[in-house]
Amino acid sequence: MINVLKSYKELSSTVADIVEYQIQEEPLTKLILPTGSTPLGLYDELVNRELDWKHVITFNLDVYLMNVKHPESYQSYMKKNLFDRTNIYPDHCHFPFRPFSAFEDKITNSMGIDLCILGIGSNGHIAFNEPGSSFKSRTRVVNLSEQTIKDNSRFFDSIDDVPKQAITMGLGTIMESKRIILMANGNHKLNILNVAMNGEVTEDVPASILQNHNNVEVYYCD
Ligand code: GLP
């Protein structure tokens, strides 16, 4: 179930091939997109391929509860790394918003997500669904775990600057996607990836819910 690729370049281009094919086959594609360091190469690849994003609609997995203008907000990240470098319409780029039921309705009314790209946190989180999150969870405010705050402190001047809360799509929301791709980069992710994909399906390891989805691919490079 885990496809091992030779390099980060290959990881990025393999997933870019999937996104490119999806957009070419269905210009009105609905995507769920991740942030973090892992998808940066994917976004570079996609930008270089000069795809037509005119009809594409995106939903981001999660956002920190922080000033959206901050350079490390996920809104800033997406603008900088993808949106401002393509012809996507800003109105087509959605981030979780309140009321959360309206955000969820927006996804449902878009006739469903064609492709969801995920990363994985070192504690097995997907989006910001930390260990213990209900498999039925929907979009909501969450407290970040100490591990996640520590892991993500590399993007901030100090650990005290890392937001303590976020809004995340729920595991139930993510699982409604028609197709899911999980990307993981680095040896430090291998153990949790194995636990999630080959171990017990449990709310203690949020990514393990993916074993219950019938159209998931996992791509890893060390
Ligand atoms: C953050 C994001 C996740 C992402 C994870 C892994 O916590 N909320 O969606 O999967 O980081 O990030 P990285 O790719 O930097 O290891």
Short mmCIF file of C-alpha atoms and ligand atoms in Angstrom, two decimals:
data_model
loop_
_atom_site.label_atom_id
_atom_site.label_comp_id
_atom_site.label_asym_id
_atom_site.label_seq_id
_atom_site.Cartn_x
_atom_site.Cartn_y
_atom_site.Cartn_z
CA MET A 1 0.00 0.00 0.00
CA ILE A 2 2.99 2.34 0.55
CA ASN A 3 4.68 3.26 -2.75
CA VAL A 4 8.33 3.99 -2.08
CA LEU A 5 9.88 6.50 -4.46
CA LYS A 6 13.56 7.19 -5.05
CA SER A 7 13.72 10.89 -4.31
CA TYR A 8 11.78 13.96 -3.22
CA LYS A 9 11.81 15.06 -6.86
CA GLU A 10 10.13 11.81 -7.88
CA LEU A 11 7.61 12.08 -5.02
CA SER A 12 6.68 15.59 -6.17
CA SER A 13 6.46 14.73 -9.86
CA THR A 14 4.48 11.52 -9.27
CA VAL A 15 1.80 13.35 -7.33
CA ALA A 16 1.94 16.27 -9.82
CA ASP A 17 1.20 13.75 -12.61
CA ILE A 18 -1.92 12.65 -10.73
CA VAL A 19 -3.11 16.24 -10.19
CA GLU A 20 -2.32 17.20 -13.79
CA TYR A 21 -4.21 14.21 -15.18
CA GLN A 22 -7.18 14.96 -12.92
CA ILE A 23 -7.36 18.62 -14.03
CA GLN A 24 -6.99 17.71 -17.69
CA GLU A 25 -9.68 15.03 -17.53
CA GLU A 26 -12.06 17.19 -15.49
CA PRO A 27 -11.38 20.94 -15.77
CA LEU A 28 -14.05 21.55 -13.10
CA THR A 29 -12.01 19.59 -10.58
CA LYS A 30 -12.49 20.03 -6.83
CA LEU A 31 -9.31 19.53 -4.84
CA ILE A 32 -8.45 19.40 -1.16
CA LEU A 33 -4.93 20.74 -0.61
CA PRO A 34 -2.37 20.46 2.19
CA THR A 35 0.34 22.72 3.58
CA GLY A 36 3.60 21.93 5.37
CA SER A 37 7.02 21.28 3.88
CA THR A 38 6.12 18.06 2.03
CA PRO A 39 3.93 19.54 -0.75
CA LEU A 40 6.30 22.40 -1.62
CA GLY A 41 7.94 20.38 -4.42
CA LEU A 42 4.52 19.33 -5.72
CA TYR A 43 3.42 22.95 -5.94
CA ASP A 44 6.62 23.92 -7.78
CA GLU A 45 6.05 21.07 -10.25
CA LEU A 46 2.44 22.09 -10.84
CA VAL A 47 3.40 25.73 -11.40
CA ASN A 48 6.08 24.71 -13.90
CA ARG A 49 3.57 22.66 -15.86
CA GLU A 50 1.46 25.78 -16.53
CA LEU A 51 -1.88 24.00 -16.14
CA ASP A 52 -5.18 25.75 -16.70
CA TRP A 53 -6.65 26.32 -13.22
CA LYS A 54 -9.49 28.53 -14.51
CA HIS A 55 -12.24 26.10 -13.49
CA VAL A 56 -10.51 24.39 -10.56
CA ILE A 57 -11.96 24.79 -7.07
CA THR A 58 -9.80 24.21 -3.99
CA PHE A 59 -10.42 23.66 -0.31
CA ASN A 60 -7.57 23.78 2.16
CA LEU A 61 -7.45 21.17 4.88
CA ASP A 62 -6.78 23.50 7.76
CA VAL A 63 -5.72 26.94 8.96
CA TYR A 64 -4.04 28.20 12.10
CA LEU A 65 -6.13 30.48 14.25
CA MET A 66 -3.95 33.53 13.64
CA ASN A 67 -3.74 36.71 11.61
CA VAL A 68 -4.24 35.57 8.00
CA LYS A 69 -1.76 38.23 6.81
CA HIS A 70 1.05 36.64 8.83
CA PRO A 71 3.64 35.14 6.45
CA GLU A 72 3.25 31.72 8.13
CA SER A 73 -0.54 31.61 7.93
CA TYR A 74 -1.69 28.84 5.63
CA GLN A 75 -3.50 31.46 3.54
CA SER A 76 -0.15 33.22 2.94
CA TYR A 77 1.55 29.88 2.26
CA MET A 78 -0.97 28.91 -0.41
CA LYS A 79 -0.87 32.30 -2.12
CA LYS A 80 2.91 32.32 -2.19
CA ASN A 81 3.50 28.70 -3.20
CA LEU A 82 0.61 28.02 -5.55
CA PHE A 83 -2.29 30.39 -6.04
CA ASP A 84 -0.38 33.55 -7.03
CA ARG A 85 1.63 31.48 -9.50
CA THR A 86 -1.34 30.05 -11.43
CA ASN A 87 -4.45 31.41 -13.13
CA ILE A 88 -6.77 30.09 -10.40
CA TYR A 89 -9.54 32.50 -9.38
CA PRO A 90 -9.07 33.70 -5.78
CA ASP A 91 -12.82 33.20 -5.30
CA HIS A 92 -12.36 29.50 -6.04
CA CYS A 93 -9.82 29.03 -3.22
CA HIS A 94 -11.51 28.14 0.06
CA PHE A 95 -10.13 27.90 3.56
CA PRO A 96 -12.13 26.61 6.52
CA PHE A 97 -14.43 29.39 7.69
CA ARG A 98 -17.25 30.02 10.14
CA PRO A 99 -19.93 28.93 10.39
CA PHE A 100 -18.34 25.54 9.83
CA SER A 101 -21.62 24.09 8.60
CA ALA A 102 -21.50 26.61 5.72
CA PHE A 103 -17.96 25.52 4.86
CA GLU A 104 -19.04 21.89 4.91
CA ASP A 105 -22.06 22.78 2.75
CA LYS A 106 -19.77 24.45 0.25
CA ILE A 107 -17.86 21.21 -0.14
CA THR A 108 -21.04 19.14 -0.40
CA ASN A 109 -22.66 21.56 -2.85
CA SER A 110 -19.59 21.42 -5.08
CA MET A 111 -20.70 17.84 -5.81
CA GLY A 112 -17.87 16.36 -3.79
CA ILE A 113 -14.11 16.32 -3.79
CA ASP A 114 -12.43 14.58 -6.71
CA LEU A 115 -8.97 14.43 -5.21
CA CYS A 116 -7.65 15.08 -1.71
CA ILE A 117 -3.90 15.43 -1.13
CA LEU A 118 -2.69 14.87 2.42
CA GLY A 119 0.52 14.99 4.41
CA ILE A 120 1.01 13.26 7.74
CA GLY A 121 2.22 14.68 11.04
CA SER A 122 4.83 12.88 13.12
CA ASN A 123 2.09 11.84 15.58
CA GLY A 124 -0.13 10.47 12.80
CA HIS A 125 -2.33 13.53 12.39
CA ILE A 126 -3.91 14.37 9.07
CA ALA A 127 -4.88 18.01 8.51
CA PHE A 128 -4.96 19.08 12.18
CA ASN A 129 -6.88 16.05 13.41
CA GLU A 130 -4.72 15.16 16.36
CA PRO A 131 -4.64 11.72 18.04
CA GLY A 132 -7.99 11.06 19.72
CA SER A 133 -10.01 12.88 17.05
CA SER A 134 -13.28 11.16 16.29
CA PHE A 135 -13.44 9.29 13.00
CA LYS A 136 -16.80 11.05 12.53
CA SER A 137 -15.36 14.55 13.13
CA ARG A 138 -16.28 17.47 10.89
CA THR A 139 -14.75 20.94 10.47
CA ARG A 140 -14.08 22.49 13.87
CA VAL A 141 -11.64 24.36 16.11
CA VAL A 142 -8.94 22.17 17.65
CA ASN A 143 -6.11 22.57 20.14
CA LEU A 144 -2.77 21.58 18.65
CA SER A 145 -0.82 18.90 20.47
CA GLU A 146 2.53 19.68 22.07
CA GLN A 147 4.21 17.49 19.47
CA THR A 148 2.65 19.40 16.58
CA ILE A 149 3.54 22.76 18.12
CA LYS A 150 7.12 21.55 18.51
CA ASP A 151 7.27 20.13 14.96
CA ASN A 152 5.87 23.30 13.43
CA SER A 153 8.05 25.65 15.47
CA ARG A 154 10.65 25.39 12.70
CA PHE A 155 8.52 27.77 10.64
CA PHE A 156 8.39 30.42 13.38
CA ASP A 157 10.97 32.59 15.19
CA SER A 158 10.26 30.82 18.45
CA ILE A 159 8.02 28.05 19.77
CA ASP A 160 5.98 30.67 21.62
CA ASP A 161 4.97 32.17 18.28
CA VAL A 162 3.34 28.93 17.06
CA PRO A 163 -0.46 29.21 17.19
CA LYS A 164 -2.00 26.88 19.74
CA GLN A 165 -5.26 26.39 17.90
CA ALA A 166 -6.44 25.74 14.37
CA ILE A 167 -9.53 25.11 12.30
CA THR A 168 -9.38 21.76 10.56
CA MET A 169 -11.57 19.70 8.30
CA GLY A 170 -12.69 16.63 10.19
CA LEU A 171 -11.74 13.05 9.48
CA GLY A 172 -15.33 12.45 8.37
CA THR A 173 -15.05 15.37 5.95
CA ILE A 174 -11.78 14.13 4.45
CA MET A 175 -13.05 10.57 4.06
CA GLU A 176 -15.88 11.71 1.76
CA SER A 177 -13.30 12.55 -0.95
CA LYS A 178 -13.52 10.27 -3.97
CA ARG A 179 -9.76 9.74 -4.11
CA ILE A 180 -7.05 10.39 -1.51
CA ILE A 181 -3.28 10.67 -1.94
CA LEU A 182 -1.05 10.72 1.13
CA MET A 183 2.47 12.11 0.67
CA ALA A 184 5.27 11.59 3.18
CA ASN A 185 8.88 12.69 2.92
CA GLY A 186 11.71 11.67 5.21
CA ASN A 187 12.85 8.74 7.28
CA HIS A 188 11.32 10.23 10.41
CA LYS A 189 7.86 9.65 8.85
CA LEU A 190 8.38 5.97 7.98
CA ASN A 191 7.48 4.50 11.35
CA ILE A 192 4.24 6.45 11.78
CA LEU A 193 3.35 5.75 8.15
CA ASN A 194 3.72 2.01 8.75
CA VAL A 195 1.71 2.19 11.96
CA ALA A 196 -1.04 4.15 10.19
CA MET A 197 -1.23 2.03 7.06
CA ASN A 198 -0.49 -1.44 8.42
CA GLY A 199 -1.41 -1.25 12.10
CA GLU A 200 -4.66 -1.11 13.99
CA VAL A 201 -7.35 1.28 12.75
CA THR A 202 -7.77 3.49 15.80
CA GLU A 203 -8.60 7.08 16.69
CA ASP A 204 -5.23 7.17 18.49
CA VAL A 205 -3.64 7.22 15.02
CA PRO A 206 -5.86 9.52 12.94
CA ALA A 207 -4.27 8.59 9.59
CA SER A 208 -5.19 4.93 10.18
CA ILE A 209 -8.76 5.84 9.14
CA LEU A 210 -7.43 5.86 5.57
CA GLN A 211 -7.36 2.05 5.67
CA ASN A 212 -11.18 2.29 5.57
CA HIS A 213 -11.18 4.27 2.29
CA ASN A 214 -11.38 2.36 -0.97
CA ASN A 215 -9.33 4.74 -3.11
CA VAL A 216 -6.17 5.75 -1.25
CA GLU A 217 -2.58 5.80 -2.48
CA VAL A 218 0.42 6.50 -0.29
CA TYR A 219 3.70 7.84 -1.69
CA TYR A 220 6.84 7.98 0.41
CA CYS A 221 10.49 8.87 -0.10
CA ASP A 222 13.23 8.97 2.52
C1 GLP B 1 0.94 20.38 9.49
C2 GLP B 1 -0.32 20.34 8.64
C3 GLP B 1 -0.57 18.97 8.08
C4 GLP B 1 0.69 18.41 7.48
C5 GLP B 1 1.75 18.29 8.53
C6 GLP B 1 3.05 17.69 8.03
O1 GLP B 1 0.73 20.02 10.80
N1 GLP B 1 -1.47 20.78 9.31
O2 GLP B 1 -1.61 19.03 7.12
O3 GLP B 1 0.43 17.15 6.91
O4 GLP B 1 2.00 19.60 9.00
O5 GLP B 1 3.92 18.68 7.65
P1 GLP B 1 5.31 18.48 6.94
O6 GLP B 1 5.00 18.17 5.52
O7 GLP B 1 5.99 19.81 7.08
O8 GLP B 1 6.01 17.39 7.64
#
